Amino acid sequence: MGATDDTRGGMEPPALRRGEWERPAATRAEVAARRIAAMVADAEPGERLGTKEELRATCGVSVGTFNETLRLLQSRGLVTVRPGPGGGLFAAEQSAMRRLGNSVLALDAKEPDGTRADEARRIRDALVPLLVEDALWHGSPADVAALRQELTELAEAARRADPVAFADADHRLRTRLAAVSPNALLRSLYATLLPVAEPDAVEHLQERYDHHAALVDALEARDRDRALALARST
């Protein structure tokens, strides 16, 4: 296409909002996962969504990309897979809190500007200092060791410049941090909002890893001021 295609008929292309040009582009697997998440939000628990091939064709992605999509959906507790005749992907049985999280994902898929998802991310990030405060009070050496194990996976994903693997490892690290809190409501609410996380841009992966590593270091040192400062800049 020529450079003038965007201005056919004398019309200029619409200006992007600040949040749109700053937000890293989601991978095709993540976009497909959001599309199926929207289907899950509209389905009854246990309802059949379709076969893998039917859903792959609906999303318009390759087999490899759909396998990554399926992995994301399963890690978030959105779908179950049943083999054999009559099998395929089914909407998972979910708690009320998990259904709330699915609704957030569905809104992100349906609203082009992603406004609702941005609001959900704000709420999720506002909970991090509470989780860190609990980790400072209740975290054991075993908890710190478990966080460091997740950091190893995060570092490897950053080294490979793999934003999807990084997002997956980031999800596990955040889940492990939340597990330290004795507050069941806080853990549940945070877990519900975790699926709205998006893969970071490749150039930001090392920076994100360094931030997480510094937070774990602060937790191990019981450095409350440092840990909370890092938590607030998540």
Short mmCIF file of N, CA and C in Angstrom, two decimals, residues 97 124 126-134 178 181-192:
data_model
loop_
_atom_site.label_atom_id
_atom_site.label_comp_id
_atom_site.label_asym_id
_atom_site.label_seq_id
_atom_site.Cartn_x
_atom_site.Cartn_y
_atom_site.Cartn_z
N MET A 97 -15.82 -15.44 42.25
CA MET A 97 -14.68 -14.54 42.05
C MET A 97 -14.01 -14.79 40.70
N ARG A 124 -5.64 -4.14 40.51
CA ARG A 124 -4.71 -5.24 40.79
C ARG A 124 -3.40 -4.72 41.34
N ALA A 126 -2.81 -1.93 42.80
CA ALA A 126 -2.99 -1.29 44.10
C ALA A 126 -2.99 -2.31 45.24
N LEU A 127 -3.24 -3.57 44.92
CA LEU A 127 -3.24 -4.62 45.94
C LEU A 127 -1.84 -5.13 46.26
N VAL A 128 -0.88 -4.88 45.38
CA VAL A 128 0.47 -5.42 45.56
C VAL A 128 1.11 -4.97 46.88
N PRO A 129 1.03 -3.69 47.27
CA PRO A 129 1.62 -3.30 48.57
C PRO A 129 1.03 -4.08 49.75
N LEU A 130 -0.26 -4.40 49.68
CA LEU A 130 -0.88 -5.18 50.75
C LEU A 130 -0.28 -6.59 50.80
N LEU A 131 -0.08 -7.19 49.62
CA LEU A 131 0.53 -8.52 49.56
C LEU A 131 1.97 -8.49 50.07
N VAL A 132 2.70 -7.44 49.71
CA VAL A 132 4.08 -7.31 50.15
C VAL A 132 4.15 -7.10 51.66
N GLU A 133 3.24 -6.31 52.19
CA GLU A 133 3.19 -6.11 53.64
C GLU A 133 2.97 -7.45 54.35
N ASP A 134 2.07 -8.26 53.83
CA ASP A 134 1.82 -9.58 54.42
C ASP A 134 3.05 -10.48 54.28
N ALA A 178 1.26 -13.97 46.33
CA ALA A 178 -0.07 -13.86 46.94
C ALA A 178 -0.33 -15.00 47.91
N SER A 181 0.18 -14.56 51.74
CA SER A 181 -0.75 -13.80 52.57
C SER A 181 -1.75 -14.72 53.27
N PRO A 182 -2.03 -14.47 54.56
CA PRO A 182 -3.05 -15.25 55.27
C PRO A 182 -4.46 -14.74 54.99
N ASN A 183 -4.58 -13.64 54.24
CA ASN A 183 -5.86 -13.01 53.96
C ASN A 183 -6.50 -13.67 52.74
N ALA A 184 -7.48 -14.54 52.97
CA ALA A 184 -8.09 -15.30 51.87
C ALA A 184 -8.80 -14.39 50.87
N LEU A 185 -9.47 -13.35 51.35
CA LEU A 185 -10.18 -12.44 50.45
C LEU A 185 -9.19 -11.69 49.55
N LEU A 186 -8.09 -11.22 50.13
CA LEU A 186 -7.07 -10.52 49.36
C LEU A 186 -6.48 -11.45 48.30
N ARG A 187 -6.15 -12.68 48.70
CA ARG A 187 -5.58 -13.65 47.74
C ARG A 187 -6.56 -13.90 46.59
N SER A 188 -7.82 -14.08 46.93
CA SER A 188 -8.82 -14.41 45.91
C SER A 188 -9.05 -13.25 44.95
N LEU A 189 -9.16 -12.05 45.49
CA LEU A 189 -9.38 -10.88 44.64
C LEU A 189 -8.19 -10.66 43.71
N TYR A 190 -6.98 -10.79 44.25
CA TYR A 190 -5.79 -10.59 43.43
C TYR A 190 -5.71 -11.65 42.33
N ALA A 191 -6.00 -12.91 42.68
CA ALA A 191 -5.95 -13.99 41.70
C ALA A 191 -6.97 -13.77 40.59
N THR A 192 -8.12 -13.20 40.96
CA THR A 192 -9.16 -12.92 39.97
C THR A 192 -8.70 -11.88 38.96
#
